[in-house]
Amino acid sequence: MTGAEAGAAAGSGAGPGSGPGSGRGAARTAGVRTAVAPYAPPARTGRAESVRALAARALSARALPGFARPRAAHTSTAALRDLRERHGGAPVLVRGPSGPVLVILDPQDMRRFYAEPAGVLAPDPCAPGGERRRLGAEVLAAGTPVHPSHGPFLAALAEEARPLTATGTLRIATARRAVARAGRRIVLGDAAAGDEELAGWLRRLRGEGDAMGPRPTRARAVRAVQERATARIARYAAHAEPHTLAGLARRAAAGPDDLAGQAYRWLRAMDTVPATLLRTLLLLGAHPGEQEAAGAEARAGGGGPGELPRLRACVRETLRLYPVVPDLIRVTRAATEWRGVRYPAGTSVLLPALFHQRDPEHVPAAHAFVPCRWSDRGADRDIRMAPFGHGAGRCPGDQLGLLVTAALCAEVLRGHRVTGTRPVLDPLGPLPATLDPQGIRLTLTRR
Ligand code: HEM
């Protein structure tokens, strides 16, 4: 079934059996009814539209290097809950912009989503695969809590964090500048720290990347900027200090194109940090007990260098509530069967991670800031919570991301308290569905 056909099915209320790859035999099963029913009932069009919009946003983001933009969480959550109730938790096929998308609504199917190998459920087709992914994981020291280059990384973070506390008010623009400088030092070395031209190109690419469907002229302009940025990155990478990510990749025998391509992705990945940094500090500002404990850890050093277990738990909890990648996407490489319904190779499968992480039916105190839930052994592997994903597609930079974000929080909290916040959060009530980093303003007072 083509996307257009799926759309027609959606509009016409097509019945069971119209899902892609559904055999006629299967069409008579309850599973198929479940899978295609969301196309049907006209009374639910608003909700169905909402889920389609979710699929559209997630898929358009997948086609781009880097990370998805947070979606309108509240709309999608209501729509997804509604779908789950109506279809008994079975995966539901909805119409996306380039074809149908299978939405995972139940923990049972979530487990399978994470467990399938990349040969069956492939991550982002633009993401490096096979050997390149292995090299990326090695350079990022995936799974190692403290990166082997933590010494120079923490020194760079401490220096670049100074502007965060310089004026007594912290906003996203300052955080972005500080993180971008630190990120260039970590990825490409000190020579790249002040390269504002490169920073501008990357900003432009991020802006373009967030737009829906580039038109041909825009695509040409984007390509030109991308080429300039990649050439500049390649120059830095060729001479980067051995402890940097580019230096480590060189030592691991990455070819020049690979090196520039991966370094570009790592720089983009660092973009996830500023918003999470601000949200974590905002949440700590609203939870004074947690803030005091986190501040004490920052002053004491918290385990070994870069470990900061309490602050890392706060960052993880922030990411559970406000994930930087709210929807995970895979594409099936082979025909798959979900609850008795067959779907052909090439079917997009969407796991709405934000919805599941805040699902009160499965996550206790789902809308509250409870960092200690991350101190449980095994919390990191609990599939209900997936700020970094799980299984073969899991973020290879998870520990580095935690190290960087927790270290920056520590730099702020070591000598300062967050004494005022905008927006004001109610620590007793459910936390808001979204927190736009542009609207966050933190007042810092010296200890
Ligand atoms: C706190 C910060 C971060 C968060 C929340 C985060 C989260 C994620 C998530 C959810 C995914 C997709 C997983 C999936 O599809 O199942 C991902 C992929 C990835 N992340 Fe991270 N990440 C962070 C930091 C980093 C850092 C610092 C790096 C590297 C410097 C990095 C490199 C990657 C790479 C290479 C991928 C594979 C997909 C791609 O290339 O686009 N991440 N990350």
Tab-separated table of N, CA, C and O and ligand atoms in Angstrom, residues 64-67 113-114 123-124 127-128 133 140 187 245 262 265-267 269-270 272-273 276 315 319 324-325 328-330 386-390 393-398 400-402 404-405, ligand 1:
chain	number	residue	atom	x	y	z
A	64	LEU	N	17.066	13.443	8.797
A	64	LEU	CA	18.128	14.427	8.938
A	64	LEU	C	19.181	13.929	9.910
A	64	LEU	O	18.863	13.216	10.837
A	65	PRO	N	20.415	14.335	9.677
A	65	PRO	CA	21.411	13.958	10.670
A	65	PRO	C	21.133	14.694	11.960
A	65	PRO	O	20.655	15.823	11.932
A	66	GLY	N	21.413	14.073	13.075
A	66	GLY	CA	21.242	14.755	14.351
A	66	GLY	C	19.979	14.316	15.032
A	66	GLY	O	19.542	13.191	14.892
A	67	PHE	N	19.360	15.220	15.748
A	67	PHE	CA	18.319	14.820	16.677
A	67	PHE	C	16.979	15.452	16.347
A	67	PHE	O	16.897	16.526	15.790
A	113	PHE	N	10.766	-4.060	20.290
A	113	PHE	CA	11.346	-2.956	19.516
A	113	PHE	C	12.833	-2.812	19.853
A	113	PHE	O	13.678	-2.656	18.985
A	114	TYR	N	13.142	-2.867	21.155
A	114	TYR	CA	14.533	-2.684	21.570
A	114	TYR	C	15.380	-3.933	21.329
A	114	TYR	O	16.577	-3.842	21.119
A	123	PRO	N	17.957	1.290	12.720
A	123	PRO	CA	17.831	2.667	13.187
A	123	PRO	C	17.900	3.634	12.005
A	123	PRO	O	17.927	3.211	10.860
A	124	ASP	N	17.932	4.909	12.293
A	124	ASP	CA	18.028	5.983	11.301
A	124	ASP	C	18.862	5.550	10.081
A	124	ASP	O	20.048	5.257	10.211
A	127	ALA	N	22.068	7.263	9.713
A	127	ALA	CA	23.101	7.090	10.747
A	127	ALA	C	24.162	6.117	10.251
A	127	ALA	O	23.879	5.236	9.448
A	128	PRO	N	25.398	6.300	10.727
A	128	PRO	CA	26.439	5.368	10.305
A	128	PRO	C	26.114	3.963	10.764
A	128	PRO	O	25.621	3.773	11.865
A	133	ARG	N	29.704	2.574	12.975
A	133	ARG	CA	29.049	2.647	14.280
A	133	ARG	C	29.961	2.055	15.354
A	133	ARG	O	30.061	2.569	16.450
A	140	LEU	N	33.660	7.006	21.526
A	140	LEU	CA	32.828	7.618	22.571
A	140	LEU	C	32.898	6.827	23.880
A	140	LEU	O	32.343	7.257	24.886
A	187	VAL	N	35.498	17.643	20.791
A	187	VAL	CA	35.452	16.879	19.538
A	187	VAL	C	36.686	17.172	18.670
A	187	VAL	O	37.319	16.264	18.136
A	245	LEU	N	37.901	13.593	20.580
A	245	LEU	CA	37.184	12.516	19.881
A	245	LEU	C	37.755	12.336	18.476
A	245	LEU	O	37.942	11.200	18.013
A	262	GLN	N	31.799	11.789	11.109
A	262	GLN	CA	31.482	11.424	12.505
A	262	GLN	C	31.636	12.635	13.415
A	262	GLN	O	30.810	12.871	14.294
A	265	ARG	N	28.642	14.761	13.293
A	265	ARG	CA	27.526	14.208	14.069
A	265	ARG	C	27.748	14.422	15.564
A	265	ARG	O	26.822	14.704	16.306
A	266	TRP	N	28.987	14.269	16.023
A	266	TRP	CA	29.255	14.441	17.452
A	266	TRP	C	29.037	15.893	17.866
A	266	TRP	O	28.497	16.160	18.943
A	267	LEU	N	29.431	16.815	16.975
A	267	LEU	CA	29.182	18.229	17.305
A	267	LEU	C	27.680	18.485	17.402
A	267	LEU	O	27.195	19.193	18.286
A	269	ALA	N	25.436	16.320	18.148
A	269	ALA	CA	24.911	15.637	19.332
A	269	ALA	C	25.082	16.504	20.582
A	269	ALA	O	24.261	16.450	21.497
A	270	MET	N	26.132	17.303	20.607
A	270	MET	CA	26.370	18.176	21.765
A	270	MET	C	25.240	19.214	21.917
A	270	MET	O	25.047	19.784	22.984
A	272	THR	N	22.350	18.667	22.255
A	272	THR	CA	21.323	18.174	23.169
A	272	THR	C	21.561	18.675	24.599
A	272	THR	O	20.659	18.636	25.427
A	273	VAL	N	22.786	19.130	24.860
A	273	VAL	CA	23.160	19.407	26.252
A	273	VAL	C	22.549	20.708	26.819
A	273	VAL	O	22.034	20.693	27.943
A	276	THR	N	18.989	20.524	28.242
A	276	THR	CA	18.911	19.601	29.383
A	276	THR	C	19.583	20.210	30.609
A	276	THR	O	19.097	20.051	31.736
A	315	VAL	N	20.090	14.436	35.964
A	315	VAL	CA	20.066	14.666	34.514
A	315	VAL	C	19.208	13.597	33.830
A	315	VAL	O	18.375	13.907	32.970
A	319	LEU	N	15.794	14.054	31.695
A	319	LEU	CA	15.619	13.511	30.342
A	319	LEU	C	14.414	12.573	30.253
A	319	LEU	O	13.827	12.415	29.194
A	324	VAL	N	15.265	14.552	24.869
A	324	VAL	CA	15.658	15.305	23.671
A	324	VAL	C	15.248	14.567	22.404
A	324	VAL	O	15.156	15.160	21.339
A	325	VAL	N	15.044	13.269	22.510
A	325	VAL	CA	14.523	12.503	21.362
A	325	VAL	C	13.213	11.860	21.831
A	325	VAL	O	13.217	10.775	22.388
A	328	LEU	N	11.329	7.443	18.982
A	328	LEU	CA	12.378	6.635	18.358
A	328	LEU	C	11.795	5.967	17.114
A	328	LEU	O	10.646	5.511	17.129
A	329	ILE	N	12.607	5.929	16.072
A	329	ILE	CA	12.124	5.412	14.788
A	329	ILE	C	13.023	4.285	14.309
A	329	ILE	O	14.230	4.346	14.456
A	330	ARG	N	12.407	3.259	13.748
A	330	ARG	CA	13.154	2.206	13.059
A	330	ARG	C	12.442	1.932	11.740
A	330	ARG	O	11.257	2.262	11.584
A	386	ALA	N	13.616	5.524	28.679
A	386	ALA	CA	14.622	5.336	27.626
A	386	ALA	C	15.171	6.664	27.114
A	386	ALA	O	15.092	6.950	25.923
A	387	PRO	N	15.730	7.499	28.004
A	387	PRO	CA	16.235	8.778	27.484
A	387	PRO	C	17.337	8.608	26.446
A	387	PRO	O	17.573	9.507	25.641
A	388	PHE	N	17.999	7.439	26.446
A	388	PHE	CA	19.048	7.190	25.456
A	388	PHE	C	18.693	6.006	24.556
A	388	PHE	O	19.532	5.534	23.807
A	389	GLY	N	17.485	5.500	24.641
A	389	GLY	CA	17.119	4.297	23.916
A	389	GLY	C	17.694	3.066	24.615
A	389	GLY	O	18.282	3.162	25.700
A	390	HIS	N	17.486	1.914	23.988
A	390	HIS	CA	18.022	0.651	24.513
A	390	HIS	C	18.430	-0.214	23.331
A	390	HIS	O	18.045	0.048	22.197
A	393	GLY	N	20.243	0.092	19.027
A	393	GLY	CA	20.200	1.490	18.571
A	393	GLY	C	20.520	2.496	19.662
A	393	GLY	O	20.461	3.698	19.434
A	394	ARG	N	20.853	2.013	20.863
A	394	ARG	CA	21.063	2.932	21.986
A	394	ARG	C	22.141	3.965	21.662
A	394	ARG	O	23.106	3.682	20.956
A	395	CYS	N	21.970	5.154	22.229
A	395	CYS	CA	22.927	6.242	22.023
A	395	CYS	C	24.325	5.812	22.473
A	395	CYS	O	24.523	5.476	23.638
A	396	PRO	N	25.302	5.865	21.563
A	396	PRO	CA	26.654	5.491	21.975
A	396	PRO	C	27.338	6.583	22.801
A	396	PRO	O	28.379	6.349	23.397
A	397	GLY	N	26.723	7.795	22.813
A	397	GLY	CA	27.332	8.906	23.562
A	397	GLY	C	26.644	9.148	24.895
A	397	GLY	O	26.791	10.209	25.496
A	398	ASP	N	25.870	8.131	25.375
A	398	ASP	CA	25.073	8.357	26.590
A	398	ASP	C	25.931	8.771	27.787
A	398	ASP	O	25.651	9.768	28.462
A	400	LEU	N	29.002	9.913	27.826
A	400	LEU	CA	29.688	11.192	27.602
A	400	LEU	C	28.695	12.352	27.779
A	400	LEU	O	29.014	13.377	28.395
A	401	GLY	N	27.478	12.170	27.262
A	401	GLY	CA	26.447	13.200	27.437
A	401	GLY	C	26.158	13.449	28.908
A	401	GLY	O	26.003	14.592	29.344
A	402	LEU	N	26.095	12.361	29.684
A	402	LEU	CA	25.842	12.506	31.128
A	402	LEU	C	27.024	13.181	31.817
A	402	LEU	O	26.853	14.057	32.673
A	404	VAL	N	29.195	15.271	30.551
A	404	VAL	CA	29.257	16.694	30.189
A	404	VAL	C	28.163	17.475	30.924
A	404	VAL	O	28.429	18.519	31.546
A	405	THR	N	26.932	16.975	30.888
A	405	THR	CA	25.814	17.727	31.478
A	405	THR	C	25.946	17.805	32.996
A	405	THR	O	25.747	18.876	33.595
B	1	HEM	C1	22.429	13.961	27.259
B	1	HEM	C2	22.721	13.932	25.999
B	1	HEM	C3	22.225	12.913	24.992
B	1	HEM	C4	21.002	12.317	24.839
B	1	HEM	C5	19.769	12.517	25.699
B	1	HEM	C6	21.094	11.427	23.704
B	1	HEM	C7	20.059	10.618	23.248
B	1	HEM	C8	20.123	9.850	22.114
B	1	HEM	C9	19.045	9.041	21.613
B	1	HEM	C10	17.677	8.870	22.279
B	1	HEM	C11	19.470	8.447	20.475
B	1	HEM	C12	18.651	7.538	19.573
B	1	HEM	C13	18.582	6.143	20.154
B	1	HEM	C14	17.652	5.240	19.371
B	1	HEM	O1	17.319	5.518	18.213
B	1	HEM	O2	17.233	4.238	19.962
B	1	HEM	C15	20.827	8.867	20.255
B	1	HEM	C16	21.615	8.463	19.201
B	1	HEM	C17	22.918	8.850	19.027
B	1	HEM	N1	23.652	9.652	19.849
B	1	HEM	FE1	23.051	10.474	21.581
B	1	HEM	N2	22.344	11.503	23.192
B	1	HEM	C18	23.072	12.385	23.943
B	1	HEM	C19	24.387	12.730	23.794
B	1	HEM	C20	25.201	12.278	22.806
B	1	HEM	C21	26.583	12.649	22.651
B	1	HEM	C22	27.355	13.592	23.582
B	1	HEM	C23	27.035	12.021	21.535
B	1	HEM	C24	28.388	12.071	20.893
B	1	HEM	C25	29.286	12.991	21.101
B	1	HEM	C26	25.920	11.252	20.993
B	1	HEM	C27	25.976	10.493	19.850
B	1	HEM	C28	24.917	9.788	19.331
B	1	HEM	C29	25.011	9.030	18.102
B	1	HEM	C30	26.232	8.908	17.193
B	1	HEM	C31	23.749	8.437	17.921
B	1	HEM	C32	23.362	7.456	16.808
B	1	HEM	C33	22.401	8.044	15.872
B	1	HEM	C34	22.909	9.169	15.063
B	1	HEM	O3	24.060	9.112	14.598
B	1	HEM	O4	22.127	10.126	14.841
B	1	HEM	N3	24.842	11.423	21.797
B	1	HEM	N4	21.197	9.709	21.266
